[in-house]
PDB file of C-alpha atoms in Angstrom:
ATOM      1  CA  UNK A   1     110.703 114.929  47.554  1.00 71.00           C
ATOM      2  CA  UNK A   2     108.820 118.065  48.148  1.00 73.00           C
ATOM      3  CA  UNK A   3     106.705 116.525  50.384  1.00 80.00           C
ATOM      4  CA  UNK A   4     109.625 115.260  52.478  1.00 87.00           C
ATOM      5  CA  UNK A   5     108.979 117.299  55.402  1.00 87.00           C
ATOM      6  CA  UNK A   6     105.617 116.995  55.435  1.00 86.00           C
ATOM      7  CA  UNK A   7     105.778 113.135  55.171  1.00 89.00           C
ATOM      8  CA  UNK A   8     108.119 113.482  58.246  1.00 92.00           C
ATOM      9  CA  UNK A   9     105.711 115.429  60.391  1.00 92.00           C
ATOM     10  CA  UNK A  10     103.188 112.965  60.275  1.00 92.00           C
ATOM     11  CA  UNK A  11     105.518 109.946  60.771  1.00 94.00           C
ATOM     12  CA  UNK A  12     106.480 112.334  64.059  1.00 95.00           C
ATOM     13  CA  UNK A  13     102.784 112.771  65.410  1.00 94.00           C
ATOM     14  CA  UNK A  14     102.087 108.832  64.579  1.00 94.00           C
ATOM     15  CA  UNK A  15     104.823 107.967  66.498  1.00 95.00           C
ATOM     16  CA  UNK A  16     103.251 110.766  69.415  1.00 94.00           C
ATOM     17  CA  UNK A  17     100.063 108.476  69.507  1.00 94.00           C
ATOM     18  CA  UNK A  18     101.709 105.294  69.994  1.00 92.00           C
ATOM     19  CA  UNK A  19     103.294 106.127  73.561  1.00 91.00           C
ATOM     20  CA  UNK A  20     100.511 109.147  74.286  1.00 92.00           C
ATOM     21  CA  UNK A  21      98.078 105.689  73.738  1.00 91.00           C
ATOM     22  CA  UNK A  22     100.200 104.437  77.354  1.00 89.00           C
ATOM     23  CA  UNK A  23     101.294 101.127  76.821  1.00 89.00           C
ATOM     24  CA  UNK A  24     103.622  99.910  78.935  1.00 88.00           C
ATOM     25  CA  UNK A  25     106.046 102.151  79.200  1.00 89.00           C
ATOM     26  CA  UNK A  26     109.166  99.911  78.068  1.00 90.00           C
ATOM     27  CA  UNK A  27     107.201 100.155  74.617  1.00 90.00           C
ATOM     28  CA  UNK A  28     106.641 103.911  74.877  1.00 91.00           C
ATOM     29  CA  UNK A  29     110.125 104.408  75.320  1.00 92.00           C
ATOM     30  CA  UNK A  30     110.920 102.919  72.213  1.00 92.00           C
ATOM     31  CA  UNK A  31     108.258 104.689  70.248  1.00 94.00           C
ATOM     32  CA  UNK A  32     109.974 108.040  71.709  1.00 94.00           C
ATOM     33  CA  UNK A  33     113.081 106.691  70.555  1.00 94.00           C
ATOM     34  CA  UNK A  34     111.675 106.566  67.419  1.00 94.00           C
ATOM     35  CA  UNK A  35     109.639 109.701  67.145  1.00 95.00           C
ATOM     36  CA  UNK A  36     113.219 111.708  68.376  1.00 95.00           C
ATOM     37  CA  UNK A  37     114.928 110.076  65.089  1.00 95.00           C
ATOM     38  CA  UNK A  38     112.201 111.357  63.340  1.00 95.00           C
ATOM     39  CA  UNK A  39     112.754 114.933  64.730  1.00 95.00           C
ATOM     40  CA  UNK A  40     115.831 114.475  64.433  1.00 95.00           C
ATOM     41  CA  UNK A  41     115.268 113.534  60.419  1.00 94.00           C
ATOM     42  CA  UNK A  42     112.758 116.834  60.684  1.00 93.00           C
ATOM     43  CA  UNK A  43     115.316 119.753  62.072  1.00 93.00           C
ATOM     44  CA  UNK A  44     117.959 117.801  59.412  1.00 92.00           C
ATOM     45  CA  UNK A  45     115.555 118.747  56.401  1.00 89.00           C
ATOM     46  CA  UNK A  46     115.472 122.817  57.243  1.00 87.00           C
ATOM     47  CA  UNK A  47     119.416 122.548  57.272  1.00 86.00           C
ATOM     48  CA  UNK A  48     120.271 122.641  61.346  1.00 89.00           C
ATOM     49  CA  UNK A  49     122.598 119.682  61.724  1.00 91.00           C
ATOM     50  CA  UNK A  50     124.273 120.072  64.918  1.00 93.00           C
ATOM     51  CA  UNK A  51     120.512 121.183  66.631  1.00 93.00           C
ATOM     52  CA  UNK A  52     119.536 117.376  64.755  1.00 94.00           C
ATOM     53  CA  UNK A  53     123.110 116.114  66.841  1.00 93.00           C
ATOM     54  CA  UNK A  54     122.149 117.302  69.863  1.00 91.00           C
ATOM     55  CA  UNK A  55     118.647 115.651  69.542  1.00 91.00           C
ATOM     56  CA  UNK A  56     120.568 112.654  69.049  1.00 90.00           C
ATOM     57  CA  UNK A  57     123.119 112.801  71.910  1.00 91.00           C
ATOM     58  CA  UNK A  58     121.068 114.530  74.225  1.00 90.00           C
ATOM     59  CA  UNK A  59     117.861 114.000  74.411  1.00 91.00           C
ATOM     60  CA  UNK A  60     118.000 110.212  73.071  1.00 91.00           C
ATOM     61  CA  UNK A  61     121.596 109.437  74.140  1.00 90.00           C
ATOM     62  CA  UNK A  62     121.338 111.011  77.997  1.00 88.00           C
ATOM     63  CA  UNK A  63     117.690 110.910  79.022  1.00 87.00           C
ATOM     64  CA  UNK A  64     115.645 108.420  76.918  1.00 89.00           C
ATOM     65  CA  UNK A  65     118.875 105.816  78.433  1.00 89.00           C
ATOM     66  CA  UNK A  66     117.807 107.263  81.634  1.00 88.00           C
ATOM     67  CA  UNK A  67     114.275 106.836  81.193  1.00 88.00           C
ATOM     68  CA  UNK A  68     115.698 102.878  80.318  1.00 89.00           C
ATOM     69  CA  UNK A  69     116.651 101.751  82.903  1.00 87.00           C
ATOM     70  CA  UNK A  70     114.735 103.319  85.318  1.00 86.00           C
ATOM     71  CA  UNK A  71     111.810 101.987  83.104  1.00 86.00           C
ATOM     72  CA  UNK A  72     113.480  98.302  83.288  1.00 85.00           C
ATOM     73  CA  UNK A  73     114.086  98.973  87.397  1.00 79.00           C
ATOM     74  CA  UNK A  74     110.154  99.231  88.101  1.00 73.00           C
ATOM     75  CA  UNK A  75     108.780  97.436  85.330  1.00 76.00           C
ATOM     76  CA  UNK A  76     105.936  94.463  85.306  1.00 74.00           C
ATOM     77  CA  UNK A  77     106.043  90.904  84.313  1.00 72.00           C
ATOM     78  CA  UNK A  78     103.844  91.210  81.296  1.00 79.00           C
ATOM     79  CA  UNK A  79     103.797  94.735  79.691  1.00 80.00           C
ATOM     80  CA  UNK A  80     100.826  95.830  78.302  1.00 81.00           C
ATOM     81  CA  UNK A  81     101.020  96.246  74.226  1.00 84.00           C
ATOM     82  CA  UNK A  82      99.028  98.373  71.691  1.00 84.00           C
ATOM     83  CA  UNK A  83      96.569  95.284  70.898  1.00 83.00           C
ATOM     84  CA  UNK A  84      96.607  93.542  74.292  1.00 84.00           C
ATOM     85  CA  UNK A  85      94.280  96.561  75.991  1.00 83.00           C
ATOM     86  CA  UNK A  86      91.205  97.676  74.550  1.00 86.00           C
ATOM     87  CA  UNK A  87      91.898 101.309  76.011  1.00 85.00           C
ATOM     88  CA  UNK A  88      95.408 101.115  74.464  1.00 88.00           C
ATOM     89  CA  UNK A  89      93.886 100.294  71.299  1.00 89.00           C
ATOM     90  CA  UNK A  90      91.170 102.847  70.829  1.00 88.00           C
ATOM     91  CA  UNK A  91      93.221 105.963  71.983  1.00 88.00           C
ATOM     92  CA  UNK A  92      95.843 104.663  69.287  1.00 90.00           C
ATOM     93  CA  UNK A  93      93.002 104.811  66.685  1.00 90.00           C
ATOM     94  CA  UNK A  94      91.176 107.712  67.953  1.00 89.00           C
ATOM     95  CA  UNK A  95      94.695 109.601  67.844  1.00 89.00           C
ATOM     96  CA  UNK A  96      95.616 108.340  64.172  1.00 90.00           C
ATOM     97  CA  UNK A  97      92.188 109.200  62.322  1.00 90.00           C
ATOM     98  CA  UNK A  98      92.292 112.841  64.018  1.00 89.00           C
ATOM     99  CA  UNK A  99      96.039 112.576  61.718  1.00 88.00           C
ATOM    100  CA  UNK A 100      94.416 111.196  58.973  1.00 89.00           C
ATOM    101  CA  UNK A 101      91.973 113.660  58.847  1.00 87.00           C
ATOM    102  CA  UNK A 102      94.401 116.680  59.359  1.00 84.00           C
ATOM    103  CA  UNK A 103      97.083 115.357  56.663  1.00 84.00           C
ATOM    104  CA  UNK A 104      94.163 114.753  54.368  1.00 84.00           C
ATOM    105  CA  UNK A 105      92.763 118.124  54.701  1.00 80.00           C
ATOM    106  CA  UNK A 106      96.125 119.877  54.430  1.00 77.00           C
ATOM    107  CA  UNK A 107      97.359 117.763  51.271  1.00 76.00           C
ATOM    108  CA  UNK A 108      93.386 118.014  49.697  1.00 74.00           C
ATOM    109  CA  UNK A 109      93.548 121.597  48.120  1.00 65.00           C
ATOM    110  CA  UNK A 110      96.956 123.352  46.738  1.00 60.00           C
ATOM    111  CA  UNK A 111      96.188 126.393  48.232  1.00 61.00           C
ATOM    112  CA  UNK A 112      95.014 125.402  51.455  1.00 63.00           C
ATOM    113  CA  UNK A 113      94.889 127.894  54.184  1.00 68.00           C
ATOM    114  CA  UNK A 114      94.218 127.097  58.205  1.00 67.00           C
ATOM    115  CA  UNK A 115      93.046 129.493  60.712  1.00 67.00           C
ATOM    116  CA  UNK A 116      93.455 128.363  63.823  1.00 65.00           C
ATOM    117  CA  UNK A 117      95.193 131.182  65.754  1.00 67.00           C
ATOM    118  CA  UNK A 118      97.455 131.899  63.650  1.00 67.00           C
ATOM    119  CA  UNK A 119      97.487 131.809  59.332  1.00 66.00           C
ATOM    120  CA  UNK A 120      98.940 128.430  58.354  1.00 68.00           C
ATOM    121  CA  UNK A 121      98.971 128.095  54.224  1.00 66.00           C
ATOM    122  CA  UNK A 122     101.266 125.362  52.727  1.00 62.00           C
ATOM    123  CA  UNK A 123     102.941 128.076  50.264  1.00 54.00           C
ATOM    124  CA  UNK A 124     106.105 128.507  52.522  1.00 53.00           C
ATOM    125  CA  UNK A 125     106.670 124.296  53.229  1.00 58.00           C
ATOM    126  CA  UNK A 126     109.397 123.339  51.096  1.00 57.00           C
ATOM    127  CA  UNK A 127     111.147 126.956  50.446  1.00 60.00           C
ATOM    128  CA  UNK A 128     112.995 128.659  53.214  1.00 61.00           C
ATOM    129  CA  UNK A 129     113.564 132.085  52.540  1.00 63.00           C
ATOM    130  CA  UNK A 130     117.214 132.898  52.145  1.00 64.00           C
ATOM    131  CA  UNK A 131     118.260 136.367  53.008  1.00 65.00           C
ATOM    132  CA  UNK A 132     121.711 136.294  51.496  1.00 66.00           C
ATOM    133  CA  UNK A 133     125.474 135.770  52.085  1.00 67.00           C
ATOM    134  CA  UNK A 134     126.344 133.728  55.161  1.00 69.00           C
ATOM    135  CA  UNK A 135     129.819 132.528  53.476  1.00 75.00           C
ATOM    136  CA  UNK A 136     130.952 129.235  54.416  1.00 79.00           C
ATOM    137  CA  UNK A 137     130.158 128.944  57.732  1.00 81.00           C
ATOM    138  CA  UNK A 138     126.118 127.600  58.818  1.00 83.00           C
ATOM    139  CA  UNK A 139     124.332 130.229  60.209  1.00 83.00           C
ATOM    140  CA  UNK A 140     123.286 128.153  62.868  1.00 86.00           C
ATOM    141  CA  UNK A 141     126.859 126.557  64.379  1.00 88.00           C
ATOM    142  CA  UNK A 142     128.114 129.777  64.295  1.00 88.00           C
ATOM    143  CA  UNK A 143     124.779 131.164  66.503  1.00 89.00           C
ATOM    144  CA  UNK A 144     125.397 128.399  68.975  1.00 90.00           C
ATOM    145  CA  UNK A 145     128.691 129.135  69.266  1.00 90.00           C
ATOM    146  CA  UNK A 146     127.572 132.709  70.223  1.00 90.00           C
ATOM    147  CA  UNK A 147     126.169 130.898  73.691  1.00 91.00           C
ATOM    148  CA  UNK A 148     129.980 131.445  75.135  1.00 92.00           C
ATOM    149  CA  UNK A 149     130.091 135.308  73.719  1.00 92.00           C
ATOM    150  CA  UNK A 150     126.180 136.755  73.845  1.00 92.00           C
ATOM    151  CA  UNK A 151     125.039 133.677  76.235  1.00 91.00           C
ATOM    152  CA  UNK A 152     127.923 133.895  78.918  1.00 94.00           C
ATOM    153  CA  UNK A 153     125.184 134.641  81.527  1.00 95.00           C
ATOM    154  CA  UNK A 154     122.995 132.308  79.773  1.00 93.00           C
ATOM    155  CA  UNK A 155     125.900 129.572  80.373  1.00 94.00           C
ATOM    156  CA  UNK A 156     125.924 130.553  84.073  1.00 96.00           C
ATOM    157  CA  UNK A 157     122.167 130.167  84.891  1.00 96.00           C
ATOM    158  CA  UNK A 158     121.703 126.647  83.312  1.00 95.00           C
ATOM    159  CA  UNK A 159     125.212 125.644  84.824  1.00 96.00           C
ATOM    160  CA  UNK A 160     123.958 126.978  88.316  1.00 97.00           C
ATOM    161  CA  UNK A 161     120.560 125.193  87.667  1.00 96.00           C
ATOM    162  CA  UNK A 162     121.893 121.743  86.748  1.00 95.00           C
ATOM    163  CA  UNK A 163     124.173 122.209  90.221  1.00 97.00           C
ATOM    164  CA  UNK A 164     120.774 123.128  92.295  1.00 96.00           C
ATOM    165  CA  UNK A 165     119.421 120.502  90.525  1.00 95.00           C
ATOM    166  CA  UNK A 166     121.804 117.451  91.505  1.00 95.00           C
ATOM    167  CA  UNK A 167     121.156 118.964  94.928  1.00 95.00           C
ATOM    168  CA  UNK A 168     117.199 118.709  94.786  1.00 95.00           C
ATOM    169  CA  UNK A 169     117.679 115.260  93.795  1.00 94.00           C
ATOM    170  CA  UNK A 170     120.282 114.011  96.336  1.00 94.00           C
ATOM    171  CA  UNK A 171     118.143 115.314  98.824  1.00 93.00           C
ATOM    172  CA  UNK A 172     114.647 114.024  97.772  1.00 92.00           C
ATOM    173  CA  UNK A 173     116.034 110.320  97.076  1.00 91.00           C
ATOM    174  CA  UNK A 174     117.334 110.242 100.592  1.00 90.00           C
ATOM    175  CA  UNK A 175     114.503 109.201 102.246  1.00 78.00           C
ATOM    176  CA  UNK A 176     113.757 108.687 106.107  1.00 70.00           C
TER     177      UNK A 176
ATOM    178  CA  UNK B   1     103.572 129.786  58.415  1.00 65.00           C
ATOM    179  CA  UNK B   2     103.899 126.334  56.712  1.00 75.00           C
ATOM    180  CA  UNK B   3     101.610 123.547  57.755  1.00 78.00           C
ATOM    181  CA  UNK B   4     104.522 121.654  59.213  1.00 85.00           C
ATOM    182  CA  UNK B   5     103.663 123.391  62.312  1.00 87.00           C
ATOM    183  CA  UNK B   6     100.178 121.716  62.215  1.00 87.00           C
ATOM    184  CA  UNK B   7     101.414 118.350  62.891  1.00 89.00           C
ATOM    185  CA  UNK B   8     104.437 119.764  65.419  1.00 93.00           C
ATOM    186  CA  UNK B   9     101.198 121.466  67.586  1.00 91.00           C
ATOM    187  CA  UNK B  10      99.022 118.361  67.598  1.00 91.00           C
ATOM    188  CA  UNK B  11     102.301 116.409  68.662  1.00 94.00           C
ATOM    189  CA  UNK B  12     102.505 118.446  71.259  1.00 95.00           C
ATOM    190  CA  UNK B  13      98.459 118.401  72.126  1.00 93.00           C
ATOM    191  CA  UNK B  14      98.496 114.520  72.018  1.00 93.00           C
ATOM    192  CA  UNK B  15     101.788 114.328  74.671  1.00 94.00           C
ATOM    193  CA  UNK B  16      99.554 116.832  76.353  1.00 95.00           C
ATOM    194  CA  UNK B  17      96.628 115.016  76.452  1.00 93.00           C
ATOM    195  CA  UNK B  18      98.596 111.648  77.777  1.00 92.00           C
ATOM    196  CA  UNK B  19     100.279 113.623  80.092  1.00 93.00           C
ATOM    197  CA  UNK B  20      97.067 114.574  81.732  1.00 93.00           C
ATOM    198  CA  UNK B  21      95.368 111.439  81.122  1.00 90.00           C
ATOM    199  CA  UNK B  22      96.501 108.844  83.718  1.00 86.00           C
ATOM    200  CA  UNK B  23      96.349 105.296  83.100  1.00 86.00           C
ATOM    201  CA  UNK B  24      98.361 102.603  85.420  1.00 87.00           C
ATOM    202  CA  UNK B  25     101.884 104.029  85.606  1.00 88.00           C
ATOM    203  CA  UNK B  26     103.587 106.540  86.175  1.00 90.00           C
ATOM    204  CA  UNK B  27     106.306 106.257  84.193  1.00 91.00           C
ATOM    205  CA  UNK B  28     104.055 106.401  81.243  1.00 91.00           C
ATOM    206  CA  UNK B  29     103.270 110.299  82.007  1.00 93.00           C
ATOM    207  CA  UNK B  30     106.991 111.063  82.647  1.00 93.00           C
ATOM    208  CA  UNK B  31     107.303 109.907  79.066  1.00 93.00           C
ATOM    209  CA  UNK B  32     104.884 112.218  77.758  1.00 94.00           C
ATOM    210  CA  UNK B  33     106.039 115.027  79.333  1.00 95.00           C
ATOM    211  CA  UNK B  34     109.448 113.844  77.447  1.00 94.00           C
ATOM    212  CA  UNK B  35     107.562 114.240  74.222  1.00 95.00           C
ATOM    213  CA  UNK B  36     105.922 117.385  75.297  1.00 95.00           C
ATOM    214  CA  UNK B  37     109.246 118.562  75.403  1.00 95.00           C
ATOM    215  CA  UNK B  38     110.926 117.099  72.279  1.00 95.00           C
ATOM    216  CA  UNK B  39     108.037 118.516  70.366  1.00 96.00           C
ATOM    217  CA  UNK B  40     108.706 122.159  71.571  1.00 96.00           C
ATOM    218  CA  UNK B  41     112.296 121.824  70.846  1.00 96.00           C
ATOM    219  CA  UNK B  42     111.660 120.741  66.654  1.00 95.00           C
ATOM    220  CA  UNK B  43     109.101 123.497  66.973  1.00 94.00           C
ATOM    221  CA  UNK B  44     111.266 126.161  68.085  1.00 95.00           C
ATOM    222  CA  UNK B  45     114.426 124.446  65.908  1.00 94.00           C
ATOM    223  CA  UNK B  46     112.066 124.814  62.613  1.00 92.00           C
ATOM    224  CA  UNK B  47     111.174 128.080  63.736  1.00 91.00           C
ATOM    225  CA  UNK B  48     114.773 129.368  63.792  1.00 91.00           C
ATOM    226  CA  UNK B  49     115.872 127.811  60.722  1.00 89.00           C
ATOM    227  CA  UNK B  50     113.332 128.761  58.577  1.00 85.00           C
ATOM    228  CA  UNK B  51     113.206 132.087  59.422  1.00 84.00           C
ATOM    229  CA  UNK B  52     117.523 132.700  59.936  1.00 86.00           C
ATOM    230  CA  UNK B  53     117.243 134.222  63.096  1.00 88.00           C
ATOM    231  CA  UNK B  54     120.885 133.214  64.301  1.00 89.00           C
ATOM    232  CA  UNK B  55     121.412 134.273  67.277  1.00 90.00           C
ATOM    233  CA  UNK B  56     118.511 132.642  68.960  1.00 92.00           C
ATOM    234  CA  UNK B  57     119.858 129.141  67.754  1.00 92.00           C
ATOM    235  CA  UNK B  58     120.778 128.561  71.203  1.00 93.00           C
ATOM    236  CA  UNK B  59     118.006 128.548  72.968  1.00 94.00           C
ATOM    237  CA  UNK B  60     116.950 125.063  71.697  1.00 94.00           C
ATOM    238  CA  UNK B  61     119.485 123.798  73.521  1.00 94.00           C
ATOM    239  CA  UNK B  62     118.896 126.089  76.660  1.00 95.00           C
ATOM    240  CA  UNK B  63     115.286 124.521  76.414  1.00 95.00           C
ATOM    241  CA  UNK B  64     117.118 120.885  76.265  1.00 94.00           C
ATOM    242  CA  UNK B  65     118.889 121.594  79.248  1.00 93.00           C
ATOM    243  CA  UNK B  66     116.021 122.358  81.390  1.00 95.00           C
ATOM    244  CA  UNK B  67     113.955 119.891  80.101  1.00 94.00           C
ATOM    245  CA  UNK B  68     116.792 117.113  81.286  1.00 93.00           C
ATOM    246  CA  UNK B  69     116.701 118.689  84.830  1.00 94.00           C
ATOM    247  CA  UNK B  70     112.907 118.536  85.136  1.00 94.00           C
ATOM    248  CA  UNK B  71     113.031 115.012  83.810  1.00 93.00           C
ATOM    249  CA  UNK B  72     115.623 114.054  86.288  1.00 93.00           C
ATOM    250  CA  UNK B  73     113.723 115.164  88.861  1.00 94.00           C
ATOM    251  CA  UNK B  74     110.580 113.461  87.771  1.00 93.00           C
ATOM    252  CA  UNK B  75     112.522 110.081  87.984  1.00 92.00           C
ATOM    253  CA  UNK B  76     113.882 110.775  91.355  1.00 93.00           C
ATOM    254  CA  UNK B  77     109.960 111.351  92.828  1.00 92.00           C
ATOM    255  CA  UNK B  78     109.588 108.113  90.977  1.00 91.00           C
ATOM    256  CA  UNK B  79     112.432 106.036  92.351  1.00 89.00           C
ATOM    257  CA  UNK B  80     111.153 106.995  95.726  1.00 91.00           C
ATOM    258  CA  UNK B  81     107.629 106.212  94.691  1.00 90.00           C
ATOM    259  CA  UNK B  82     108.768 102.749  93.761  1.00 88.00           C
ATOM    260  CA  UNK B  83     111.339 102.182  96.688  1.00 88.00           C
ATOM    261  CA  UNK B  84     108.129 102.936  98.953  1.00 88.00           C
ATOM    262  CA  UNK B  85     105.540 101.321  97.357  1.00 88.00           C
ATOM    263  CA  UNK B  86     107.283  98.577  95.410  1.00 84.00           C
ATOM    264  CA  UNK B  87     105.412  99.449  92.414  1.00 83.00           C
ATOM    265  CA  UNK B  88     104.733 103.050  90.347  1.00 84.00           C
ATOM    266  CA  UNK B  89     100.815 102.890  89.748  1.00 88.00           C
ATOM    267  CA  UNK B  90      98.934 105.838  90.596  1.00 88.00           C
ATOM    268  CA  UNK B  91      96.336 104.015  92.527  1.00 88.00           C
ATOM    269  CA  UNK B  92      99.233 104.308  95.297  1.00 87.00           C
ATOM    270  CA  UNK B  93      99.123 107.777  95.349  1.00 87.00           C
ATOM    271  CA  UNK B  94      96.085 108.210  97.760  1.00 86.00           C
ATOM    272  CA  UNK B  95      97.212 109.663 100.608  1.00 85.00           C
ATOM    273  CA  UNK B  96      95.467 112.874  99.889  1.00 83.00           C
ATOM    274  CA  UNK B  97      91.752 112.171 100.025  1.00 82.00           C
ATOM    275  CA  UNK B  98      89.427 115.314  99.584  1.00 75.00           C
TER     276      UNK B  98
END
């Protein structure tokens, strides 16, 4: 149960390689479906459960529907899957033995340490360090909430944005 | 740092690497780019949580809001794509020959 986040990760880059592979993308939709419940499952283990709600509604509930039907608009009579395309087939290998061979190497010695850029050793996986009294509220709900106090200007930009952005897209799908 | 961020960064590598790698359709690199961001939003989530720094909690969802626009618009260049070429393969895209 340790391992629970760990276990999670790799589920989440698995599911990475099966739509990075390309099939068709009516089956790499569903593969992101998945891999977003499996974030979602991720953020939920360090303690963050409205960030693993807004995963949820969001990103799967507003744009991966989007991606739908737009997906089932321009799609082709017989969609390519994993096994069906030799290409498909090999990248989705290719990408899970460079997995296989990471997770092995990171679960092969107890004190295992990675130098990539940064330090990575697996002493700080399962224990977040607590640095005291938050009372009853979650840390986290409460610094979200701080988006309409700290973030007010925050709040305006990304409003703004979205507005410019229905704009942009009103007036590239016009045509002519 | 715990090795969770291992597999989080070669997430994000592989959606890189598809992004970049085309195949037939387009749609299929739209997707990636979807994962590219998903993948920086548990990164930055994880980040956050494990190390309690509050206030910043709401940039994930600052990130999530961007992330929609850009995907929006990546759909819209796509829905035109299709409406003029019936279909969304890149071997369409060849009006720029160098």
């Amino acid at each position: 149960m340790t391992y629970i986040v760990f276990i999670l990760s790799v589920i989440f880059v698995v599911s990475f390689v099966g739509f990075s592979s390309k099939p068709s993308p009516i089956y790499g939709g569903l593969v992101l479906i998945i891999s977003g419940a499996i974030g979602c499952g991720i953020v939920l283990c360090f303690g963050g459960s409205f960030l693993g709600l807004m995963v949820f509604l969001i990103y799967l509930g507003g744009m991966l529907v989007v991606f739908g039907y737009t997906t089932a608009m321009a799609t082709e009579q017989y969609p390519e899957v994993w096994v069906s395309n030799k290409a498909v087939l090999g990248a989705f290998i290719v990408g899970l033995l460079s997995e296989l061979l990471t997770a092995c190497y990171i679960l092969k010695g107890d004190d295992v340490e990675v130098e990539v850029v940064l330090k990575f050793n697996g002493a700080g996986d399962w224990v977040i360090y607590d640095t005291g009294d938050s009372g009853f509220f979650s840390e986290e709900a409460m610094g979200i909430a701080a988006l309409y106090s700290y973030g007010t200007w925050l709040v305006i930009v990304t409003g703004w944005s979205l507005f410019i952005g229905v704009l942009v897209i009103m007036e590239v799908t016009r045509g002519n | 740092m715990s090795v969770v961020y291992i597999n989080i960064f070669l997430a994000f590598t592989l959606s890189f690497m598809g992004l970049l790698i085309y195949r037939s359709h387009l749609m299929s690199s739209l997707l990636c780019l979807e994962g590219m961001m998903l993948s920086l939003f548990i990164m930055m989530t994880v980040t956050i949580l494990a190390n309690h720094f509050t206030l910043a909690s709401m940039t994930p969802i600052i990130l999530l809001v961007f992330a929609a626009c850009e995907a929006a618009l990546g759909l819209s260049l796509l829905v035109m794509i299709s409406s003029t070429y019936g279909t969304d393969y890149v071997q369409n895209l060849n009006l720029l020959q160098c």
